[in-house]
Coordinates of C-alpha atoms in Angstrom, one line a residue:
M20 CA -0.1 0.2 -0.3
S21 CA 3.0 2.3 1.0
L22 CA 4.2 2.0 -2.5
L23 CA 1.1 2.3 -4.8
V24 CA 0.8 6.2 -2.6
L25 CA 4.3 6.9 -3.1
A26 CA 3.6 5.5 -7.0
S27 CA 0.7 8.0 -7.0
G28 CA 2.9 11.1 -6.0
Q29 CA 5.3 10.3 -8.8
L30 CA 1.9 10.2 -10.7
V31 CA 1.1 13.7 -9.7
I32 CA 4.0 15.8 -10.5
S33 CA 4.5 14.2 -13.8
L34 CA 0.6 14.6 -14.4
D35 CA 0.7 18.5 -12.9
Y36 CA 3.7 18.9 -15.1
N37 CA 1.8 18.4 -18.4
I38 CA -1.4 18.4 -18.2
V39 CA -1.5 22.3 -18.9
Y40 CA 0.2 21.7 -22.3
V41 CA -2.8 21.5 -24.2
A42 CA -4.7 23.8 -21.5
L43 CA -2.5 26.4 -22.5
P44 CA -4.8 27.8 -25.5
D45 CA -8.1 27.9 -23.9
I46 CA -6.0 29.4 -20.8
G47 CA -4.9 32.0 -23.0
A48 CA -8.1 32.9 -24.4
G49 CA -9.8 32.4 -20.5
L50 CA -7.3 35.1 -18.8
G51 CA -6.5 37.5 -21.6
F52 CA -2.4 36.2 -21.3
S53 CA -0.3 37.6 -24.0
D54 CA 1.2 35.3 -26.6
H55 CA 4.6 36.2 -25.4
D56 CA 3.3 35.7 -20.9
L57 CA 1.4 32.5 -21.7
Q58 CA 4.8 30.6 -21.8
W59 CA 5.0 31.1 -18.1
V60 CA 2.2 29.1 -17.2
V61 CA 4.8 26.0 -17.9
S62 CA 7.8 28.4 -16.9
A63 CA 7.1 29.2 -13.6
Y64 CA 6.5 25.7 -12.5
V65 CA 10.1 24.1 -13.8
V66 CA 11.6 27.1 -12.7
A67 CA 10.7 26.9 -9.1
T68 CA 10.7 23.3 -9.7
G69 CA 14.5 23.3 -9.8
G70 CA 15.6 25.8 -7.8
F71 CA 14.4 24.6 -5.0
L72 CA 14.9 20.9 -5.1
L73 CA 18.2 20.8 -3.1
L74 CA 16.6 22.5 -0.7
G75 CA 13.8 20.0 -0.5
G76 CA 15.7 17.0 -0.6
R77 CA 17.7 17.8 1.9
A78 CA 14.8 18.9 4.0
A79 CA 13.7 15.3 3.6
D80 CA 16.5 14.6 5.5
L81 CA 16.5 16.6 8.3
L82 CA 12.8 17.9 9.0
G83 CA 11.6 14.0 8.1
R84 CA 10.3 12.3 4.8
R85 CA 6.7 11.4 5.9
R86 CA 6.8 15.4 7.2
M87 CA 7.8 16.8 3.5
F88 CA 5.4 14.6 1.7
V89 CA 2.8 15.1 3.7
L90 CA 3.3 19.1 3.1
A91 CA 4.2 19.0 -0.5
A92 CA 1.2 16.9 -1.2
L93 CA -1.1 19.7 1.2
L94 CA 0.5 22.4 -1.4
Y95 CA -0.4 21.0 -4.7
A96 CA -4.0 20.4 -3.6
G97 CA -3.9 23.8 -2.5
S98 CA -2.4 26.0 -4.7
S99 CA -4.5 23.9 -7.6
L100 CA -7.5 24.7 -6.3
V101 CA -6.1 28.7 -5.9
G102 CA -5.3 28.0 -9.8
G103 CA -8.7 26.5 -10.8
L104 CA -10.3 29.6 -9.6
S105 CA -7.9 32.3 -10.6
Q106 CA -9.0 35.0 -12.7
T107 CA -5.8 36.7 -13.8
P108 CA -2.5 36.3 -15.3
G109 CA -0.6 37.6 -12.2
V110 CA -2.5 34.4 -9.9
L111 CA -2.5 31.7 -12.3
V112 CA 1.5 32.1 -13.2
A113 CA 2.1 32.6 -9.0
V114 CA 0.2 29.3 -8.3
R115 CA 2.2 27.6 -11.1
A116 CA 5.3 29.1 -9.0
V117 CA 3.6 27.7 -6.2
Q118 CA 3.0 24.0 -7.6
G119 CA 6.2 23.6 -8.4
I120 CA 8.1 24.1 -5.6
G121 CA 5.6 21.8 -4.1
G122 CA 7.0 19.7 -7.0
S123 CA 10.3 20.6 -5.2
L124 CA 9.7 19.3 -2.4
L125 CA 7.3 16.2 -3.3
F126 CA 9.8 14.5 -5.5
P127 CA 13.0 14.0 -2.8
A128 CA 10.8 13.3 -0.1
T129 CA 8.6 10.5 -2.4
L130 CA 12.4 9.3 -3.9
S131 CA 14.3 9.1 -0.6
L132 CA 11.0 7.1 1.2
I133 CA 11.4 4.7 -1.6
N134 CA 15.3 4.2 -0.7
T135 CA 14.9 3.9 3.0
L136 CA 11.7 2.1 3.2
Y137 CA 12.6 -0.7 0.2
D138 CA 16.7 -2.3 1.0
E139 CA 18.8 -1.9 -1.7
G140 CA 18.7 -5.1 -4.0
P141 CA 15.9 -6.5 -6.0
Q142 CA 13.7 -4.9 -3.4
R143 CA 14.5 -1.9 -3.9
N144 CA 14.6 -1.8 -7.6
R145 CA 11.3 -3.2 -8.2
A146 CA 9.7 -0.6 -6.3
L147 CA 11.8 2.3 -8.4
A148 CA 10.4 0.3 -11.8
V149 CA 6.9 0.8 -9.9
W150 CA 7.6 4.5 -9.2
G151 CA 8.7 5.0 -12.2
A152 CA 6.1 3.6 -14.6
A153 CA 3.7 6.0 -12.6
G154 CA 6.1 9.1 -13.9
A155 CA 5.6 7.7 -17.2
G156 CA 2.2 7.4 -17.3
G157 CA 1.4 10.6 -15.7
L158 CA 3.9 12.3 -18.5
C159 CA 2.5 10.8 -21.7
F160 CA -1.8 10.4 -20.1
G161 CA -1.5 13.8 -18.9
S162 CA -2.0 15.2 -22.5
L163 CA -5.0 12.8 -23.0
L164 CA -6.8 13.5 -19.7
G165 CA -5.7 17.2 -20.3
G166 CA -7.6 17.4 -23.4
V167 CA -10.7 15.2 -22.2
L168 CA -10.9 17.9 -19.0
V169 CA -10.7 20.8 -21.0
E170 CA -13.2 20.1 -24.1
A171 CA -15.6 18.7 -21.1
F172 CA -15.2 21.1 -18.4
G173 CA -12.9 23.9 -19.7
W174 CA -9.0 25.2 -18.8
P175 CA -10.4 25.2 -14.4
S176 CA -10.8 21.1 -14.8
V177 CA -7.2 20.2 -15.2
F178 CA -6.0 22.1 -11.8
F179 CA -9.6 21.3 -9.8
V180 CA -8.0 17.5 -10.9
N181 CA -5.3 17.7 -8.3
V182 CA -7.0 18.8 -5.6
P183 CA -8.4 15.5 -4.6
I184 CA -5.6 13.3 -5.3
A185 CA -3.3 15.3 -3.3
G186 CA -5.2 15.8 -0.7
A187 CA -6.0 11.5 -0.9
L188 CA -2.2 11.9 -0.9
A189 CA -1.5 13.7 2.0
V190 CA -3.9 11.9 4.6
A191 CA -2.6 8.3 3.3
G192 CA 1.1 9.3 3.8
W193 CA 0.7 10.5 6.8
L194 CA -1.3 7.1 8.1
L195 CA 1.0 4.8 6.0
F196 CA 5.0 6.0 6.0
P197 CA 6.4 5.6 9.3
A198 CA 6.8 8.9 11.4
D199 CA 9.9 10.8 10.8
G200 CA 10.2 11.0 15.5
P201 CA 11.2 14.4 16.6
W202 CA 12.9 16.8 14.5
D203 CA 16.9 16.5 16.0
R204 CA 17.3 20.7 16.8
S205 CA 21.4 19.8 16.9
R206 CA 21.3 19.3 13.2
R207 CA 21.3 22.9 11.1
F208 CA 20.4 23.6 8.0
D209 CA 22.9 25.9 5.7
V210 CA 20.7 28.5 5.5
T211 CA 23.1 30.7 3.7
G212 CA 24.1 27.9 1.4
A213 CA 20.3 27.1 0.3
L214 CA 19.5 30.9 -0.1
A215 CA 22.6 30.8 -2.0
A216 CA 22.1 27.4 -4.0
T217 CA 18.3 28.1 -4.7
G218 CA 18.7 31.8 -5.7
G219 CA 21.6 30.4 -8.2
V220 CA 20.1 27.6 -9.2
T221 CA 16.2 29.3 -10.0
L222 CA 18.0 31.9 -12.2
L223 CA 19.8 29.7 -14.4
V224 CA 16.3 27.7 -14.8
F225 CA 15.0 31.2 -15.5
V226 CA 17.7 32.0 -18.1
L227 CA 18.2 28.5 -20.0
V228 CA 13.9 29.0 -20.1
Q229 CA 13.5 32.3 -20.8
A230 CA 16.8 33.0 -23.2
P231 CA 15.7 30.6 -26.1
A232 CA 12.7 33.1 -26.7
E233 CA 13.8 36.8 -25.6
G234 CA 17.4 36.1 -26.8
W235 CA 20.7 35.4 -24.8
D236 CA 22.0 38.7 -25.4
T237 CA 19.0 40.9 -23.8
P238 CA 19.2 42.4 -19.9
A239 CA 17.2 40.4 -18.6
T240 CA 19.2 37.3 -19.8
L241 CA 22.3 38.8 -19.0
T242 CA 21.3 40.2 -15.2
S243 CA 20.0 37.0 -14.3
A244 CA 23.1 35.0 -15.7
A245 CA 25.7 37.2 -13.8
L246 CA 23.9 36.9 -10.8
S247 CA 22.9 33.1 -10.8
G248 CA 26.9 33.0 -10.9
C249 CA 27.5 35.3 -8.6
L250 CA 25.2 33.0 -6.4
L251 CA 26.5 29.8 -7.4
T252 CA 30.2 30.5 -6.4
V253 CA 29.3 32.0 -2.8
F254 CA 27.3 28.6 -2.9
A255 CA 30.5 27.1 -3.0
V256 CA 32.7 29.0 -0.9
V257 CA 30.0 28.6 1.6
E258 CA 30.3 25.1 1.2
R259 CA 33.4 24.6 2.4
R260 CA 33.7 25.9 5.4
S261 CA 29.9 25.7 6.9
R262 CA 29.7 22.4 9.2
E263 CA 26.3 21.5 8.3
P264 CA 26.8 22.1 4.2
L265 CA 23.6 22.5 2.4
V266 CA 25.1 19.3 0.3
P267 CA 27.8 17.6 2.1
A268 CA 31.8 17.5 0.1
R269 CA 31.2 13.8 1.0
M270 CA 28.2 13.5 -2.2
F271 CA 30.8 14.7 -4.4
A272 CA 32.9 12.0 -3.7
H273 CA 30.4 9.2 -4.5
R274 CA 31.1 8.3 -7.9
G275 CA 28.3 6.3 -9.2
L276 CA 25.3 9.7 -7.4
L277 CA 28.1 11.6 -10.4
V278 CA 27.4 9.0 -12.7
A279 CA 24.0 9.2 -12.4
M280 CA 23.9 13.0 -12.3
A281 CA 25.3 13.0 -15.8
V282 CA 22.7 10.2 -17.0
T283 CA 19.7 11.5 -15.8
A284 CA 21.3 15.0 -17.1
L285 CA 21.6 13.7 -20.4
F286 CA 18.2 11.7 -20.1
S287 CA 16.0 15.1 -19.6
A288 CA 18.0 16.9 -22.5
T289 CA 17.2 14.3 -24.7
F290 CA 14.4 11.4 -24.2
S291 CA 12.5 14.1 -22.5
S292 CA 12.1 16.6 -24.6
V293 CA 10.4 14.2 -27.5
P294 CA 7.1 15.0 -26.6
Y295 CA 7.8 18.8 -27.3
F296 CA 8.8 17.9 -30.5
L297 CA 5.8 15.8 -31.5
T298 CA 3.3 17.5 -30.0
L299 CA 4.5 20.0 -32.3
Y300 CA 4.1 17.4 -35.2
F301 CA 0.8 16.3 -34.3
Q302 CA -0.9 19.8 -33.4
T303 CA 0.7 22.0 -35.2
V304 CA 2.2 20.3 -38.9
H305 CA -1.1 17.9 -39.0
G306 CA -4.1 20.0 -36.7
Y307 CA -4.7 17.5 -34.5
S308 CA -7.0 18.4 -32.1
A309 CA -6.2 18.7 -28.2
V310 CA -7.6 14.8 -27.5
A311 CA -6.4 13.4 -30.4
T312 CA -2.8 14.7 -29.8
G313 CA -3.7 13.1 -26.6
L314 CA -5.0 9.5 -27.9
A315 CA -1.6 9.5 -30.0
F316 CA 0.8 9.3 -27.0
L317 CA -1.2 6.5 -25.5
V318 CA 1.0 4.2 -26.8
P319 CA 4.1 6.0 -26.0
A320 CA 2.8 5.8 -22.6
V321 CA 2.5 2.3 -22.1
V322 CA 5.6 1.3 -24.1
V323 CA 7.8 3.7 -21.7
A324 CA 5.8 1.8 -18.5
V325 CA 6.8 -1.5 -20.2
G326 CA 10.2 -0.7 -20.3
T327 CA 10.5 0.1 -17.0
Q328 CA 9.5 -2.9 -16.1
A329 CA 11.8 -4.8 -18.1
G330 CA 14.7 -2.4 -17.0
E331 CA 14.2 -3.4 -13.3
R332 CA 14.7 -7.1 -14.8
A333 CA 17.5 -6.6 -17.0
V334 CA 19.8 -5.1 -13.8
S335 CA 19.0 -7.9 -12.0
A336 CA 20.6 -10.1 -15.3
F337 CA 23.4 -7.8 -16.5
G338 CA 23.9 -4.7 -14.1
V339 CA 22.9 -1.3 -13.8
R340 CA 25.8 0.1 -16.5
R341 CA 24.6 -2.2 -19.0
M342 CA 21.2 -2.2 -19.1
L343 CA 21.5 1.7 -18.9
V344 CA 23.9 1.4 -22.1
G345 CA 21.4 -1.0 -23.9
G346 CA 18.6 1.1 -22.9
M347 CA 20.4 4.3 -24.6
V348 CA 21.3 2.2 -27.4
L349 CA 17.6 1.0 -27.8
G350 CA 16.8 4.7 -27.3
A351 CA 19.2 6.0 -30.2
A352 CA 17.9 3.9 -32.5
G353 CA 13.8 4.8 -31.6
A354 CA 15.3 8.6 -32.2
T355 CA 16.5 7.8 -35.4
L356 CA 13.3 5.8 -37.0
L357 CA 11.3 8.2 -36.1
G358 CA 12.5 11.1 -37.1
L359 CA 13.2 9.4 -40.3
G360 CA 8.7 8.7 -39.8
L361 CA 7.8 12.3 -39.9
T362 CA 6.3 13.3 -43.4
S363 CA 4.1 15.8 -44.7
A364 CA 1.8 12.7 -45.4
G365 CA 1.2 12.4 -40.9
S366 CA 1.1 8.2 -41.2
Y367 CA 0.9 7.4 -37.2
P368 CA 1.6 3.5 -37.9
V369 CA 4.7 4.7 -39.9
L370 CA 5.9 5.9 -36.3
L371 CA 4.9 3.5 -34.5
P372 CA 8.6 1.0 -34.8
G373 CA 10.2 4.3 -34.2
I374 CA 8.0 4.7 -30.8
V375 CA 8.4 1.5 -29.3
L376 CA 12.4 1.3 -29.4
L377 CA 12.2 5.1 -27.9
G378 CA 9.5 4.3 -25.4
L379 CA 11.1 0.9 -24.1
G380 CA 14.5 2.4 -24.4
Q381 CA 13.9 5.8 -22.3
G382 CA 11.2 3.5 -19.5
A383 CA 14.6 1.0 -18.9
A384 CA 16.7 3.9 -18.6
W385 CA 14.7 6.0 -16.4
T386 CA 14.7 3.2 -13.5
G387 CA 17.7 2.8 -14.4
M388 CA 19.3 6.2 -13.4
W389 CA 17.6 5.5 -10.1
I390 CA 19.1 3.3 -9.2
A391 CA 22.3 4.0 -10.3
A392 CA 21.3 7.0 -7.9
S393 CA 20.7 5.4 -4.9
A394 CA 22.9 2.5 -5.0
G395 CA 25.3 2.7 -1.6
V396 CA 23.9 6.2 -0.1
A397 CA 23.9 6.2 3.6
P398 CA 20.0 6.7 4.6
G399 CA 20.6 10.1 5.9
D400 CA 21.7 11.6 2.7
Q401 CA 18.9 9.8 0.8
G402 CA 17.3 13.4 0.3
V403 CA 20.0 14.9 -0.7
A404 CA 21.3 12.7 -2.9
S405 CA 17.8 12.8 -4.6
G406 CA 17.8 16.1 -4.9
M407 CA 20.8 16.5 -6.4
A408 CA 20.0 13.9 -9.2
S409 CA 16.9 15.9 -9.9
T410 CA 18.3 18.7 -10.0
S411 CA 20.3 17.6 -12.8
L412 CA 17.2 16.2 -14.6
Q413 CA 15.6 20.0 -14.4
V414 CA 19.0 21.8 -15.0
G415 CA 19.0 18.9 -18.1
G416 CA 16.0 19.7 -19.5
A417 CA 15.9 23.0 -19.7
V418 CA 19.6 23.1 -21.3
G419 CA 18.6 20.3 -23.9
L420 CA 15.3 21.5 -25.1
A421 CA 16.6 25.1 -25.8
V422 CA 19.4 24.0 -27.6
L423 CA 17.3 21.7 -29.6
V424 CA 15.2 24.6 -30.1
A425 CA 18.1 26.5 -31.5
L426 CA 19.4 23.9 -33.6
A427 CA 16.0 23.2 -35.5
G428 CA 15.6 26.7 -36.2
G429 CA 13.7 28.0 -33.8
V430 CA 10.6 26.0 -34.1
G431 CA 7.9 27.3 -31.8
Q432 CA 3.8 26.9 -31.3
N433 CA 3.6 29.8 -33.6
A434 CA 5.7 28.3 -36.5
S435 CA 4.3 26.9 -40.0
G436 CA 5.0 25.6 -43.6
P437 CA 7.9 23.0 -44.2
G438 CA 10.4 24.6 -42.4
L439 CA 8.8 23.4 -39.0
L440 CA 8.6 19.8 -40.1
D441 CA 12.4 20.1 -41.2
G442 CA 13.0 21.5 -37.9
I443 CA 11.1 18.4 -35.9
R444 CA 13.3 16.2 -37.4
T445 CA 16.5 17.9 -37.2
A446 CA 15.8 17.6 -33.4
L447 CA 14.8 14.3 -33.6
F448 CA 18.4 13.4 -35.2
A449 CA 20.1 16.0 -32.5
I450 CA 18.4 13.4 -29.7
A451 CA 19.5 10.3 -31.3
A452 CA 22.9 11.7 -31.4
G453 CA 22.8 13.2 -27.9
I454 CA 21.3 9.4 -26.6
G455 CA 23.8 7.3 -28.3
C456 CA 27.2 9.7 -27.7
G457 CA 25.3 8.8 -24.2
A458 CA 25.8 5.2 -24.5
L459 CA 29.4 5.4 -26.0
A460 CA 30.9 7.3 -22.8
L461 CA 29.2 4.9 -20.4
L462 CA 30.8 2.5 -22.3
V463 CA 34.1 3.8 -21.8
S464 CA 33.8 5.0 -18.7
R465 CA 33.9 1.0 -17.4
R466 CA 36.5 0.3 -19.6
T467 CA 39.0 2.8 -18.0
T468 CA 37.2 2.0 -14.3
G469 CA 36.0 -0.7 -14.5
P470 CA 32.6 -2.0 -13.0

C-alpha cells in the first residue's frame, strides 16, 4: 500500500507538469494572457521546481520524509484549488510557481522514502520500477486527460482534478508512512548555502527557459546569468566552510551518484524533449485536436511503462551499467527511426517502430538511473542525493530543450510550413545523436574504470 501512495505521488508530479500543455490556448483566451506571457504558465513551474530541489532534498533528510511528503501534497492541493479559481494571469503564474515548489519538495521526499523503506537490491529496484512507470504514465496520459477535461469542463478542470488526489495523498502518507520521530534540533540548515543555491539554480533555470525566446543578449538574460554565477560561487565557498553544508562534500566523492547525475541530465535533455516536438508535429503540422493528441501519446505511455519494468529485470540480469547502455542504444535507434518517419503525410503507424524502441529505451533508462543514484548512499543522505540527481534532471531538460529548439531553427507553437517539419526532424536526429554519445561514454567509462 505504501508503494501505491509513493507511485501516486510521482504520478501527480508528472501529471501536473504535462496536463496544462493542451489547456494553454484556452487559458490564454480565458484569462487574457499575451502570446509572450503565456509560456510562463509552464515556465513558472519549471523554474520553481528546478530552483528548490536541493533545498527540498535536504529538508527531507533533516525535517523528516513523511512530514515533507504531506506538506508537499497539501501545497499541491491548495495551489491547485486557487489555480482553478484564478481570474488574472498574475495569480495563475504565481500558483504555478507554488506548485513547482510543491514538486521540489515532493519529488525528493518520495524518492528518499523509497530508498529508505526498501532495501538496496531487487526489492528497491522493483519499487523504483513501479514508481518510474507511474511517472512515465503521468507524462503521457496527462496530455489525454488534459484534452478530455478541457473539452468537457473548461481549462479550470485541469487544476481542480489535482485537489482531491493531492489531498488524499497527504492523508494516506500521514497514515501509512513510518513516523519521522522528533526533529533533531542539533542538526541545522545551512541557511546561507540554501539561499545561495536556491537563488543561483532558480536564476540559471530562468535563463535557460527565457533566453531561447527572448534572446541571449537581452539585459534580463545577462543580468540573471551574472547573478546566478555569483550566487553559485557564493554557494561553493559557503559549502566548503560550513559545518553542516546543504550538500556535504562527501556526496561529490560518490562516483556512482555523479555518473547518475550526468545520466539524468542527458536523459532529460534528450528523451524528455521528445514530447515537445511530437506535440508540435501532431497539433501544428497535422492539426490534431487536444484529445487526438492525447490519444496519440497513449502508445508511448504504455511502452515506456513496459520499459520501466523490463529495466528492473535487466538490472538483475546484467547490472545497472549494461542495462543503461542497452536502454540508451534502444533509445538512439528509436529516435532515429522516429525522425525518419515524420512526414507531411502524417501516417501514425509509420511512427510506431520508432515510438516502441524509443519508449522501451526511455523506460529502462529511467529506472536504471534512479537505481544508480541511490546505490551505496547512506540513509541519512538519500534526500540530498535525490535532490542532486533531480536538480540535474531539471537543469539538463532546460539546457537540452533550449539547444534543440535552436538547432531546429527556433521552431515553436506559432511556426508553420515545411521549415517546421524539417526543424522537428533535425531535433529528433540530434536527440538520437545525444543518446548515442551518452551510451558510448558509459562504455568508455566502464573500460577505463572497471565495473
